[in-house]
Structure formats: C-alpha cells, structure tokens
PDB file of C-alpha atoms in Angstrom:
ATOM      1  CA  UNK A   1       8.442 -14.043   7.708  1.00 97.00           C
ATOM      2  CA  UNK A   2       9.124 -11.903   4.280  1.00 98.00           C
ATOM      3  CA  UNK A   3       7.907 -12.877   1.399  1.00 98.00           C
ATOM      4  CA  UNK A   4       7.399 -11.518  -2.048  1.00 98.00           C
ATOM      5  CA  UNK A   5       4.040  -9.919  -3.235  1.00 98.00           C
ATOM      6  CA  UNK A   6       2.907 -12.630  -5.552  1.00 97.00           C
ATOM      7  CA  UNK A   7       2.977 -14.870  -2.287  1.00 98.00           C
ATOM      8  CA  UNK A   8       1.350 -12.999   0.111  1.00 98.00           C
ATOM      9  CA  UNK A   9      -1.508 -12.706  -2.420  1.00 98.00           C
ATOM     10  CA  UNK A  10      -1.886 -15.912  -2.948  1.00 97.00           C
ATOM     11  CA  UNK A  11      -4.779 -16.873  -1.151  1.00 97.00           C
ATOM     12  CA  UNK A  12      -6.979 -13.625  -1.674  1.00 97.00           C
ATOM     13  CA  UNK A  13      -8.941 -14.111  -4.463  1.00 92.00           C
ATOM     14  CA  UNK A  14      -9.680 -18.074  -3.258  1.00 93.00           C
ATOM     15  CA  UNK A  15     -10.862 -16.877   0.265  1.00 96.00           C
ATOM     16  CA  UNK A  16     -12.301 -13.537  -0.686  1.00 95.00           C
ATOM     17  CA  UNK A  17      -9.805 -10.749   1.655  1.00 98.00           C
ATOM     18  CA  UNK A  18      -7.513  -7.800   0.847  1.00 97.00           C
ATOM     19  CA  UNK A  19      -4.589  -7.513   2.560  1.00 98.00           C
ATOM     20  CA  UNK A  20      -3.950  -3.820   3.891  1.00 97.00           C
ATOM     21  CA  UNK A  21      -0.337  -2.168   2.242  1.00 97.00           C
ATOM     22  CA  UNK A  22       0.318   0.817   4.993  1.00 97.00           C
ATOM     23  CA  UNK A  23       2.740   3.516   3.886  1.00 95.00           C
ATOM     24  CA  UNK A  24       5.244   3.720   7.011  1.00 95.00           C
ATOM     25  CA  UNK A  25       7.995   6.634   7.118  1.00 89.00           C
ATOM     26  CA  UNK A  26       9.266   5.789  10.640  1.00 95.00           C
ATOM     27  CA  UNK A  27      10.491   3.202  13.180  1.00 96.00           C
ATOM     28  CA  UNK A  28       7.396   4.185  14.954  1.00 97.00           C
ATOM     29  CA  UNK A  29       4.778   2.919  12.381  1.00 97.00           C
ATOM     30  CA  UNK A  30       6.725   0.014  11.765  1.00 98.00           C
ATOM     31  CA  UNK A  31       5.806  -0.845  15.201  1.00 97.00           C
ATOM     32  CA  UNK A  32       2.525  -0.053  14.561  1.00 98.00           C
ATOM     33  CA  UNK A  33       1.834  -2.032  11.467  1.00 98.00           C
ATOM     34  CA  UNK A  34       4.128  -5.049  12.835  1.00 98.00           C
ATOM     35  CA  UNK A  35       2.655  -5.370  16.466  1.00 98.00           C
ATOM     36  CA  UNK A  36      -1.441  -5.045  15.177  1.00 98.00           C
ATOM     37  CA  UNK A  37      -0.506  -7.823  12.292  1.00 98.00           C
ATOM     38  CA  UNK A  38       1.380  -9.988  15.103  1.00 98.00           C
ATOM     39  CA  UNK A  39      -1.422  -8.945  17.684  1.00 98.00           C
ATOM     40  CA  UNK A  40      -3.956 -10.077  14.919  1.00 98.00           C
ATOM     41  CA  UNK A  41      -2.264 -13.061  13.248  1.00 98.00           C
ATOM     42  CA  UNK A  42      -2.842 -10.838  10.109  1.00 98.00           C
ATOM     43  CA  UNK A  43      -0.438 -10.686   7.320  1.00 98.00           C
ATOM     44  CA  UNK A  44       0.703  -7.101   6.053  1.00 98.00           C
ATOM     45  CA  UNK A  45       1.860  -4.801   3.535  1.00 98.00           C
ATOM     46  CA  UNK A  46       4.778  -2.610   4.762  1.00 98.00           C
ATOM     47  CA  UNK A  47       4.579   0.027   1.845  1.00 97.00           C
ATOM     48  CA  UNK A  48       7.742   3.017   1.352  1.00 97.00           C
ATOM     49  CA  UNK A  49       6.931   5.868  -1.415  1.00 95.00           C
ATOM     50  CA  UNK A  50      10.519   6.960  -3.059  1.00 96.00           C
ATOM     51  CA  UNK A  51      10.145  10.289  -0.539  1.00 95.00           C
ATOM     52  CA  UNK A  52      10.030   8.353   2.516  1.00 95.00           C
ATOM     53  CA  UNK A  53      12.703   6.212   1.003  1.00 97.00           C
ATOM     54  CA  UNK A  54      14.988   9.491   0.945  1.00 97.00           C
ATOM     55  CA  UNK A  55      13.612  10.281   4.284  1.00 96.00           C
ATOM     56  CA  UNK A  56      14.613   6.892   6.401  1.00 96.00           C
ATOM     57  CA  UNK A  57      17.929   6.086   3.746  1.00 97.00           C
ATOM     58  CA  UNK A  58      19.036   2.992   2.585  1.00 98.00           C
ATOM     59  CA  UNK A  59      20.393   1.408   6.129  1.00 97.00           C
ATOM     60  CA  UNK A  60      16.786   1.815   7.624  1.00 97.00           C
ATOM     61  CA  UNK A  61      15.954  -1.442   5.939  1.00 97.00           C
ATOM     62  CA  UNK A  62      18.159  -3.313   7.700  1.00 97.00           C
ATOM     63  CA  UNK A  63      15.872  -3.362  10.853  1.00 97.00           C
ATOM     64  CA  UNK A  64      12.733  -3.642   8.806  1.00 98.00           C
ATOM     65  CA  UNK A  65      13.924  -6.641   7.374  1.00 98.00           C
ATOM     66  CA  UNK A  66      15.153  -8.123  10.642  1.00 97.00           C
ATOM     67  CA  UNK A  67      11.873  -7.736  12.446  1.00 97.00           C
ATOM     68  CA  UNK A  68       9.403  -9.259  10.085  1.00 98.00           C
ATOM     69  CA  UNK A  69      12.003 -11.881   8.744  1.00 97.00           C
ATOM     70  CA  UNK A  70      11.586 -13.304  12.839  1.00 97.00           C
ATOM     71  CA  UNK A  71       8.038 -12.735  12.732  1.00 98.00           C
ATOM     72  CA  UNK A  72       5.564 -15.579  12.883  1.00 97.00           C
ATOM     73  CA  UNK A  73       3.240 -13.504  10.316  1.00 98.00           C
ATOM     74  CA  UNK A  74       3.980 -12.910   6.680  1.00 98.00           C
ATOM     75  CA  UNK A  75       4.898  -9.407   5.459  1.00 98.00           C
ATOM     76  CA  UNK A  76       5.937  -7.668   2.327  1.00 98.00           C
ATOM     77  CA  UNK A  77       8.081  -5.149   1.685  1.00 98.00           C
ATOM     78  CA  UNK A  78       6.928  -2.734  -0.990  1.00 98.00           C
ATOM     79  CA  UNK A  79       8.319  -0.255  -2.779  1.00 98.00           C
ATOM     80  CA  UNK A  80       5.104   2.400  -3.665  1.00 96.00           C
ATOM     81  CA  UNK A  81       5.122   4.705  -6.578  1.00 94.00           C
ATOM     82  CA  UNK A  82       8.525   3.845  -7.598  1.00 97.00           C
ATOM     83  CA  UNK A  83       8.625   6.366 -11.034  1.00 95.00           C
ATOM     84  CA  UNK A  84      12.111   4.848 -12.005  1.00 97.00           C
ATOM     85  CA  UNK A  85      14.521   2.302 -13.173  1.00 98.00           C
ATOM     86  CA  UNK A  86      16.513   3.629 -10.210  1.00 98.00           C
ATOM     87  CA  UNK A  87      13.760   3.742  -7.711  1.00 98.00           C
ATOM     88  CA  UNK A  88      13.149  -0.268  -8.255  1.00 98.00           C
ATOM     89  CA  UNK A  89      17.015  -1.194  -8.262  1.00 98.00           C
ATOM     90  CA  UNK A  90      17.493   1.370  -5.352  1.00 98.00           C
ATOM     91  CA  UNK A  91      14.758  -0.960  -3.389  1.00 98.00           C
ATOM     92  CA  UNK A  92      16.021  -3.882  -4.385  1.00 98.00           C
ATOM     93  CA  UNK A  93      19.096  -3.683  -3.304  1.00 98.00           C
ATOM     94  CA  UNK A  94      17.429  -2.999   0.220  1.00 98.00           C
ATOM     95  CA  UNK A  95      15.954  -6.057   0.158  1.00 98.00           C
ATOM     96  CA  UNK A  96      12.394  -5.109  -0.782  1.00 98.00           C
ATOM     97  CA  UNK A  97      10.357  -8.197  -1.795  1.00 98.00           C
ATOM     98  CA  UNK A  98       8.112  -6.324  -3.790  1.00 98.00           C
ATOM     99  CA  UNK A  99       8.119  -2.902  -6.247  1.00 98.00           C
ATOM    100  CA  UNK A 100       5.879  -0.764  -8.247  1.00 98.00           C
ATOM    101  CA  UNK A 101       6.917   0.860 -11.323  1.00 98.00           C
ATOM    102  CA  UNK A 102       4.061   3.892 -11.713  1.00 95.00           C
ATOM    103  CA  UNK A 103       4.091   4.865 -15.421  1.00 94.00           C
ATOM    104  CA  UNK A 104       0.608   5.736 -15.586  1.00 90.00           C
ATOM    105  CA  UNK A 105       1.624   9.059 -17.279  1.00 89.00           C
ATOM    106  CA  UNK A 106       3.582   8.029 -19.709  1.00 93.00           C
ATOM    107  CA  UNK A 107       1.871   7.437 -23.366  1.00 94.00           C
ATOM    108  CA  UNK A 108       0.648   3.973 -23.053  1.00 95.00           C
ATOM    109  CA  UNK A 109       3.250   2.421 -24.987  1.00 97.00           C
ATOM    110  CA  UNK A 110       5.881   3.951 -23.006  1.00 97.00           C
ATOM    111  CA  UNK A 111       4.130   2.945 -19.451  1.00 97.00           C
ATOM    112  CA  UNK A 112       4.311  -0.861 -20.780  1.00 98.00           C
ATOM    113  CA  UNK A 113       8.013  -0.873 -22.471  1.00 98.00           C
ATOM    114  CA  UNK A 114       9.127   0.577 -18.780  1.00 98.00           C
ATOM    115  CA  UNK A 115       6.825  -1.938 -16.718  1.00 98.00           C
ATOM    116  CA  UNK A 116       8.390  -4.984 -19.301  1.00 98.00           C
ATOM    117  CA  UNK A 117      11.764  -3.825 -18.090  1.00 98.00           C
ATOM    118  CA  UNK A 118      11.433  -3.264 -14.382  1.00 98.00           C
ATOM    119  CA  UNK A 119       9.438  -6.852 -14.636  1.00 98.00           C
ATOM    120  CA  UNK A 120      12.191  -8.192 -16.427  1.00 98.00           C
ATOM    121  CA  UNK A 121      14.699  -7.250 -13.594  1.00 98.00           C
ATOM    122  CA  UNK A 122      12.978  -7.617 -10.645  1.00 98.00           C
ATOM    123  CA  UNK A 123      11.540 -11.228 -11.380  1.00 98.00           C
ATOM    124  CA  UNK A 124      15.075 -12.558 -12.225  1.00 98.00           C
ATOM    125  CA  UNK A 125      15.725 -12.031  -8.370  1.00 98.00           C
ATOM    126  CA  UNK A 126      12.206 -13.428  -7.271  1.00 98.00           C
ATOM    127  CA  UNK A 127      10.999  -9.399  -6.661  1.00 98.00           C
ATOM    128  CA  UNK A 128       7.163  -9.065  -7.404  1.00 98.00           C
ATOM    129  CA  UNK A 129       5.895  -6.341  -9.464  1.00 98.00           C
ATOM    130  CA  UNK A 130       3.364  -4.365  -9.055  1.00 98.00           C
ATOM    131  CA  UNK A 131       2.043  -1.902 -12.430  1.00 97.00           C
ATOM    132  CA  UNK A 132      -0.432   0.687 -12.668  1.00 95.00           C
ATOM    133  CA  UNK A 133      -2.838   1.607 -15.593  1.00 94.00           C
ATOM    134  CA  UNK A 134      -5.061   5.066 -15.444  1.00 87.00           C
ATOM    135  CA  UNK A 135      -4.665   7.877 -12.968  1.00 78.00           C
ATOM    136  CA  UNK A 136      -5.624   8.380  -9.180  1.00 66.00           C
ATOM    137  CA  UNK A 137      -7.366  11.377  -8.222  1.00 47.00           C
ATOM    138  CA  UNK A 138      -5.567  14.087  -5.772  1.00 46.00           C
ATOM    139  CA  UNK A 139      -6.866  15.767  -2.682  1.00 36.00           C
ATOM    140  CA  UNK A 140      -4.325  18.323  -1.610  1.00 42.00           C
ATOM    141  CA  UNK A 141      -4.207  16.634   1.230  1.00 40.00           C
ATOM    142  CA  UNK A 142      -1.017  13.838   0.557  1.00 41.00           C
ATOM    143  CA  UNK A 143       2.653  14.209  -0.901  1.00 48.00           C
ATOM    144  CA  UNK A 144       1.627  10.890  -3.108  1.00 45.00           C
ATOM    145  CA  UNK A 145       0.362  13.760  -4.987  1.00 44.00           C
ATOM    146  CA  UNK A 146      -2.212  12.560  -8.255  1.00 44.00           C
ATOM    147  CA  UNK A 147      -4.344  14.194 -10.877  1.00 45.00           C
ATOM    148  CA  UNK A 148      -7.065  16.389 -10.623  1.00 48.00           C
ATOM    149  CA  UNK A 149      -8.855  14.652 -13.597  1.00 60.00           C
ATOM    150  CA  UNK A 150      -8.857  10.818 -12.983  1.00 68.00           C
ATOM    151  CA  UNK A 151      -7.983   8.646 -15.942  1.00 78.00           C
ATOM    152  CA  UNK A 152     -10.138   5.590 -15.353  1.00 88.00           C
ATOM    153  CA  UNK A 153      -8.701   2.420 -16.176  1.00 92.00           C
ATOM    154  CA  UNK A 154      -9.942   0.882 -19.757  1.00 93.00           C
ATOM    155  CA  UNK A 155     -10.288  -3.295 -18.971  1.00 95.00           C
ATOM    156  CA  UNK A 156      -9.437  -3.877 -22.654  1.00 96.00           C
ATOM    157  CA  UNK A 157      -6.397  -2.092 -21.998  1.00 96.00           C
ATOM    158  CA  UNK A 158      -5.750  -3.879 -18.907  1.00 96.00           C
ATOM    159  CA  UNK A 159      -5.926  -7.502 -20.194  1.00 97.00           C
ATOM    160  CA  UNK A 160      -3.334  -6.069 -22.822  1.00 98.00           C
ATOM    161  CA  UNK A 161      -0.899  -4.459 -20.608  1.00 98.00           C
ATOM    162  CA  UNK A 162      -0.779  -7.363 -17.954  1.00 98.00           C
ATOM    163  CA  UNK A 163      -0.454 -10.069 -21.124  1.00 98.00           C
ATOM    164  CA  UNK A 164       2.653  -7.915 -22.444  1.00 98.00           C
ATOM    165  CA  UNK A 165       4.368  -6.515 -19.324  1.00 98.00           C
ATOM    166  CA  UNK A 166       3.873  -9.764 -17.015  1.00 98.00           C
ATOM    167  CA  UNK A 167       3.586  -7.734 -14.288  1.00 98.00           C
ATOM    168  CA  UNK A 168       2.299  -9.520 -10.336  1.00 98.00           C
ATOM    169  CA  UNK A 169      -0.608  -7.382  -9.827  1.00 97.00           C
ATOM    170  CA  UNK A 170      -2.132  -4.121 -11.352  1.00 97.00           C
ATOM    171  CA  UNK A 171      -3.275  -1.015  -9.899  1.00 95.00           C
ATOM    172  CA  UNK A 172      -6.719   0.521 -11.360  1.00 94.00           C
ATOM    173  CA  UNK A 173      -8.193   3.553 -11.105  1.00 89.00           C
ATOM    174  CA  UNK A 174     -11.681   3.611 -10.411  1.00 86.00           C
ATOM    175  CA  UNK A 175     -12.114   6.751  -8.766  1.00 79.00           C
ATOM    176  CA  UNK A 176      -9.551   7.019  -5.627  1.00 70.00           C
ATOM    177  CA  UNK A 177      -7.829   9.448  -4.839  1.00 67.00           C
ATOM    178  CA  UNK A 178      -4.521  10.199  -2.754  1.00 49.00           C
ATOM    179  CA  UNK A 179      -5.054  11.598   0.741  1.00 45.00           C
ATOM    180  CA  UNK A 180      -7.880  12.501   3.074  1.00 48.00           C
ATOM    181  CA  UNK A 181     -10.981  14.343   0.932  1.00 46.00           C
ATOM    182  CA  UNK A 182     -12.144  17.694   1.606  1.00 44.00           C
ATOM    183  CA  UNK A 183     -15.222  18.451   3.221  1.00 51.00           C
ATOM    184  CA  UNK A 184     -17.530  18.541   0.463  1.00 52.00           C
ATOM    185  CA  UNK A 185     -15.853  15.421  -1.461  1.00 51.00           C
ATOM    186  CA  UNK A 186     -17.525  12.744  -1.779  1.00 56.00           C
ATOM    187  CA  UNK A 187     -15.659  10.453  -4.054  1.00 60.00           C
ATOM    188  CA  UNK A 188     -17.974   7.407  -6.280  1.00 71.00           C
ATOM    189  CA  UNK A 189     -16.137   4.484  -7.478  1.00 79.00           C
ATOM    190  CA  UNK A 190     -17.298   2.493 -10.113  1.00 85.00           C
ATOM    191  CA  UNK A 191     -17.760  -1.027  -9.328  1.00 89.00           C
ATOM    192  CA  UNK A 192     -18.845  -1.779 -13.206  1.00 92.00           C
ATOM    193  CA  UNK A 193     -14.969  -0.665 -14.013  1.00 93.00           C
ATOM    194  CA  UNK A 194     -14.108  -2.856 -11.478  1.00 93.00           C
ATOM    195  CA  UNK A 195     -15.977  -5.747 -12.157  1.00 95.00           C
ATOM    196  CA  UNK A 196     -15.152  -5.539 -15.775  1.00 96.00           C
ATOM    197  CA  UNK A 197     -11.273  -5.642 -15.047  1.00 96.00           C
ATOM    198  CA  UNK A 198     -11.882  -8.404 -13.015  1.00 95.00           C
ATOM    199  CA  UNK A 199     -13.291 -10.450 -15.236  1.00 95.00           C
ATOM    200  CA  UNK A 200     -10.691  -9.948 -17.644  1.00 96.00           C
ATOM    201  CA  UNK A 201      -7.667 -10.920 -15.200  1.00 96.00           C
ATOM    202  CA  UNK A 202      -6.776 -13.712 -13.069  1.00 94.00           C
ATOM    203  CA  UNK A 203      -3.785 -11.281 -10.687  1.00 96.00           C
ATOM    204  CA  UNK A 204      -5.089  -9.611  -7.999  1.00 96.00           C
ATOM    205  CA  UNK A 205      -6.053  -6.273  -8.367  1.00 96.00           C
ATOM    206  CA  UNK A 206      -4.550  -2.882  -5.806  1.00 96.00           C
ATOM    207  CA  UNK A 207      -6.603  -0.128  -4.979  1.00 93.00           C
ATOM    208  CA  UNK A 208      -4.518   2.603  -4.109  1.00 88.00           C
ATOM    209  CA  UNK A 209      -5.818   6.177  -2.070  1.00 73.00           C
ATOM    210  CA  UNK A 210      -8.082   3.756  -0.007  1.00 56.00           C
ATOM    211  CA  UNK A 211      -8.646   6.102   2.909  1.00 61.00           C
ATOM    212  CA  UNK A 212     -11.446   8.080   3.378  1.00 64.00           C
ATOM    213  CA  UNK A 213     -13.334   6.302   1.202  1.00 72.00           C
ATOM    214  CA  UNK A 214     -16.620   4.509   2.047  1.00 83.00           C
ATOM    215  CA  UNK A 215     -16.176   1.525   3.930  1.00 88.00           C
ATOM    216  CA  UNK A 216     -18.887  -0.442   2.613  1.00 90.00           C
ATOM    217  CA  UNK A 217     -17.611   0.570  -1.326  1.00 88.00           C
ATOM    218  CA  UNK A 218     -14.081  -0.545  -0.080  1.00 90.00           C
ATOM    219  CA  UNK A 219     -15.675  -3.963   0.879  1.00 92.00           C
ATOM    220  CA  UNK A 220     -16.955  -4.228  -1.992  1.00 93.00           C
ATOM    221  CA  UNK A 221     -14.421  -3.446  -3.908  1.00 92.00           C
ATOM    222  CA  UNK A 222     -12.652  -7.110  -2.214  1.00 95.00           C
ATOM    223  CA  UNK A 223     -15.585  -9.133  -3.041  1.00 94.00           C
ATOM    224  CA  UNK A 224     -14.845  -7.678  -7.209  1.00 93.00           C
ATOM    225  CA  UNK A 225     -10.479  -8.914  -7.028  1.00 92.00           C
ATOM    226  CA  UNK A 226      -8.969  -6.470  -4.867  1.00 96.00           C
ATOM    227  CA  UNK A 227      -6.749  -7.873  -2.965  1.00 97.00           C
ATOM    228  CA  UNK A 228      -4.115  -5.564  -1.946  1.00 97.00           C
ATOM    229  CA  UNK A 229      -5.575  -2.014  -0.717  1.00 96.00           C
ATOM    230  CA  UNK A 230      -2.927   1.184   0.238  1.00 94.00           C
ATOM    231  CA  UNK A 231      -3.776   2.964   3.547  1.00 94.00           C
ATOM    232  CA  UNK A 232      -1.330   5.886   4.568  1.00 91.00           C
ATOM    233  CA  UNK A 233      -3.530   9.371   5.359  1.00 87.00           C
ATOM    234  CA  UNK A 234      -6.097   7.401   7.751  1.00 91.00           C
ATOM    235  CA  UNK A 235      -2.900   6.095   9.414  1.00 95.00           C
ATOM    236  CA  UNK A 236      -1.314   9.043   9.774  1.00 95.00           C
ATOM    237  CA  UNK A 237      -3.744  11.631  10.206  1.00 94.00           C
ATOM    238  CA  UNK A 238      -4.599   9.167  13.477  1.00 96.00           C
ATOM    239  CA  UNK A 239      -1.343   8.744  14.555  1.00 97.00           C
ATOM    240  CA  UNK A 240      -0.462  12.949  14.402  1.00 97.00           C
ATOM    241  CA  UNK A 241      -3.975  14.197  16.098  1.00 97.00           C
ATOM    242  CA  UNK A 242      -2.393  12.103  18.713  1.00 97.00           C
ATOM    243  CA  UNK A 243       0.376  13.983  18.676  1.00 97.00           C
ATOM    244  CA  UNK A 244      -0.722  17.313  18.637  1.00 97.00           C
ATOM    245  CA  UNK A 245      -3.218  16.480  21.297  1.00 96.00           C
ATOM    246  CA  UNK A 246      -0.558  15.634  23.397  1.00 96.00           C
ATOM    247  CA  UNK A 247       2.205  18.538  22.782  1.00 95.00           C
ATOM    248  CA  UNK A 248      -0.511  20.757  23.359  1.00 95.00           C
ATOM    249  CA  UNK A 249      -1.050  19.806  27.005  1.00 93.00           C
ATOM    250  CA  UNK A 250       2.398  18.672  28.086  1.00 89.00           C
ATOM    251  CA  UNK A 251       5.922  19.874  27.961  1.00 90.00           C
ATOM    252  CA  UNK A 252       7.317  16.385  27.468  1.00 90.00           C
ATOM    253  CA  UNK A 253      10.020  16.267  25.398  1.00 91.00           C
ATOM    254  CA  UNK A 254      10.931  12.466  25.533  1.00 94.00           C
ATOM    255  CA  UNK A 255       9.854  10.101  22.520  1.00 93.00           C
ATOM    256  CA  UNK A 256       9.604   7.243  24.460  1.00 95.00           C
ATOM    257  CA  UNK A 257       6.600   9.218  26.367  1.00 95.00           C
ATOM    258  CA  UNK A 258       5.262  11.033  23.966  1.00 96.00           C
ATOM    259  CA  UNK A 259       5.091   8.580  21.018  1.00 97.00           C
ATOM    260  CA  UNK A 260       3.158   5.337  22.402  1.00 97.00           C
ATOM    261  CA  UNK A 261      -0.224   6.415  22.534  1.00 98.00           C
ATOM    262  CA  UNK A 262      -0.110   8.137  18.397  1.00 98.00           C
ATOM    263  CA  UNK A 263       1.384   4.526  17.719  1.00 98.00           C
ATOM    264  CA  UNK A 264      -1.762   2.920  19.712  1.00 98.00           C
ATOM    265  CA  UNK A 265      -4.102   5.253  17.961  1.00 98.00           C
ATOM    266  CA  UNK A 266      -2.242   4.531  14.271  1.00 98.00           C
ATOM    267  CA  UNK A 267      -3.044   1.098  15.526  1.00 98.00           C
ATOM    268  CA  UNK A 268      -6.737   1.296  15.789  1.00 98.00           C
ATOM    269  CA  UNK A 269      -7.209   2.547  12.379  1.00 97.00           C
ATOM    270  CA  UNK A 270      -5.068  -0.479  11.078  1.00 98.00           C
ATOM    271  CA  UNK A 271      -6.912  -2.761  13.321  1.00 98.00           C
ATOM    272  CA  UNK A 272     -10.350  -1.241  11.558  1.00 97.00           C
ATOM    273  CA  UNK A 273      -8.915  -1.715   7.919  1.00 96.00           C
ATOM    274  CA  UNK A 274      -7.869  -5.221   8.453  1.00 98.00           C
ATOM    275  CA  UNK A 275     -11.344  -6.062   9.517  1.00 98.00           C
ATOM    276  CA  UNK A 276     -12.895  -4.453   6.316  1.00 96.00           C
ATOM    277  CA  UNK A 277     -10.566  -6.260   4.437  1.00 97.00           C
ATOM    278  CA  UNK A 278     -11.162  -9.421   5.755  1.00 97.00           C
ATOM    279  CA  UNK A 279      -7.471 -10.588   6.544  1.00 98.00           C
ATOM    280  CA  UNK A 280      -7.667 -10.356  10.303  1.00 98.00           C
ATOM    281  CA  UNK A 281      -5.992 -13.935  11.357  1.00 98.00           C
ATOM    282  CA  UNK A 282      -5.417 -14.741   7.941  1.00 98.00           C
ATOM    283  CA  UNK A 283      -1.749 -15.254   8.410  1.00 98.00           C
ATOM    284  CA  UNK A 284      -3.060 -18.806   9.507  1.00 96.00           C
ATOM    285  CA  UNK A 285      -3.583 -19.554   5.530  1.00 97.00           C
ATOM    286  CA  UNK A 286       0.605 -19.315   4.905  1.00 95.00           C
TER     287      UNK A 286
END
C-alpha cells in the first residue's frame, strides 16, 4: 500500500522505531528496497533527490506507484531535497505521497514563508511535508552535496518554525553529514540537540546523511524522536562494489546476470538498517 508520510509515521514515536527512507535512482533498487520490506514485513521510505528525479523522468513513477500500491506493506513515496516550488508540484503530480521543501539556506524568514507555501499546497491534496532547519555536513563523497560548516539546529527555533509553517515532520541537524566519511572522519552528534528538539515537538523528527555513522549513536538517536532516517551512500556504495567486483572478472554484458547479486548485496545493508531502526515487521502495526 502507499500512503502519505504523516501515516507511515504514525506509530513511531508510540512504539519507539525509525523507519529507513532509501534514496533509489533505478528500477533495480526499487527492487531492492521493495522485496527486503516485503521479505521483512517492514514498512519503507522510497526517497528520489530532484537529480535522480531528472535521471528516471516523470513516467518512471508510474511503475513505482504500481508496485507498492499492490503491496501488502506500507510505503511512501518521497520527494528528498526538493529546493523548489517546482520540485514539490513536479512530484506531486507523479503521485508522490510525501515532499521536502529544503530551505535551510535561505535567511530564516525566507526558509519558513517557502515551507508555509509548499505546506499550504501539498496538504490541500493530502501530500505530507517534510521541512528542514540548520545545515548537514558534506563529505565529498555524495551529489546530495551539504556544507562544510554544519549549522546545528536551534530547538527554540524549531518549536517556532514547525508552529508557523505546519509542516509533517522536520529535519535537524545534529552533526550528519551527506555521503560516506573519509578515513579520518569521525563525525559526533549531539544527542543534547536532539533531546532538546524533542522535547519541544510532538512530529517526528528525520535524520538525514545517516550512513556511516555509528550504529549505536543512530539507535540512539530513535530512542530521542527520530523516526524517519535517510540511507543512500551505504546502499549504494554496497550495491556498486558488487558491481565492480563482478565486471572485473567477467565479460558479461547482460543485466539480468550481472545485476542480481549488487541488488542482494544493496539488500543486506537495508536489511541491517531496518534492524537498527527497529521497524523490521512493523508493517504489522498499519
């Protein structure tokens, strides 16, 4: 089934799970996100940034749509990142349950007049919303991109912005970063920041750049109001070593060959994050 964001997060905070939103930008981690969630009774995120969006066009949707709408497990559709008015229309006119307007760059005032208005749009077709307040880090490593100097996210500020801009949930920088982290960085996130916003705020709270990081900060970071956390370089840096391990011995040239064992291997790292998250078999709770 497809439902919106607000839905599928429901039940997070009251049971104490995240539910894992996994940037796809092909038919073949689709399958991989689908078949572990359907394998797992675990419900999903299926998460698009604007350039994969461009990548897979418009028409793409249609089968991503079909296959979870016929699904026994409950998925969202999520637009990540979306930096526009035109981004979030663009999506919902794909049928995307769910959207994030990112104007964490913009002067504060400006990042809540936009979120208001994407808010105001998207919830008069039953679209969840997803904002974001402070800055996530960058490694170098991911074409999400981020800042080198990470804004952290103020919880006075928060409870203000979600108050004004009504938005779903809110994502909060507390020391993530996009992408896989050099050797040599070790990232700290701070749990007080955390804690604090959650305190303030009864939505659910997203954790975006949540690969790489510590698993046992990441679990923690659940048990404080996460309960949506993005996974795409983890995914993806499986799913290629795959890949490359296997163009470098063969001369295959056949995707149907080649492909399912990087889609098995994308699997296991979902498989891993849904664990730490604590939604394996949660689709039971829908």
């Amino acid at each position: 089934m497809l439902v919106s964001m607000q839905e599928l997060l429901k039940p997070t905070r009251k049971h104490g799970f995240a539910i894992g939103a996994f940037n796809v930008a092909d038919s073949c981690f689709i399958r991989a996100v689908v078949e572990e969630a359907e394998a797992t009774n675990t419900p999903a995120i299926i998460s698009i940034h604007p350039s994969e969006h461009d990548f897979v066009g418009d028409a793409f949707f249609s089968y991503v749509r079909d296959i979870t709408q016929r699904s026994h497990v409950p998925f969202t559709l999520h637009l990540d990142h979306g930096a526009s008015v035109e981004h979030v229309l663009r999506a919902i006119q794909c049928g995307f349950t769910s959207v994030m307007i990112d104007g964490s760059l913009l002067p504060y005032e400006d990042n809540v007049a936009l979120t208001r208005e994407v808010v105001r749009l998207a919830h008069a077709v039953g679209v969840s919303v997803e904002g974001e307040l402070g800055t996530i880090g960058q490694t170098g490593t991911s074409v999400e991109g981020g800042v080198s100097k990470i804004t952290f996210t103020d919880p006075l500020q928060a409870e203000d912005f979600v108050a004004r801009t009504g938005v779903d949930t809110l994502a909060v920088a507390i020391g993530t970063a996009h992408g896989i982290y050099p050797k040599g960085m070790q990232p700290k996130l701070e749990m007080n920041i955390l804690r604090d916003i959650a305190g303030r705020l009864n939505i659910p709270l997203v954790l975006h750049g949540g690969s790489a990081n510590p698993d046992p900060e990441i679990a923690e970071s659940v048990t404080l109001g996460v309960g949506k956390i993005n996974i795409s370089s983890d995914m993806k840096f499986a799913y290629f070593q795959k890949v490359r391990e296997i163009l470098a011995k063969e001369t295959w040239w056949d995707p149907n060959v080649i492909y399912p064992e990087p889609i098995n291997a994308a699997r296991e790292v979902i498989r891993h994050k849904m664990k730490l998250f604590g939604s394996t078999g949660k689709a039971s709770l829908y």
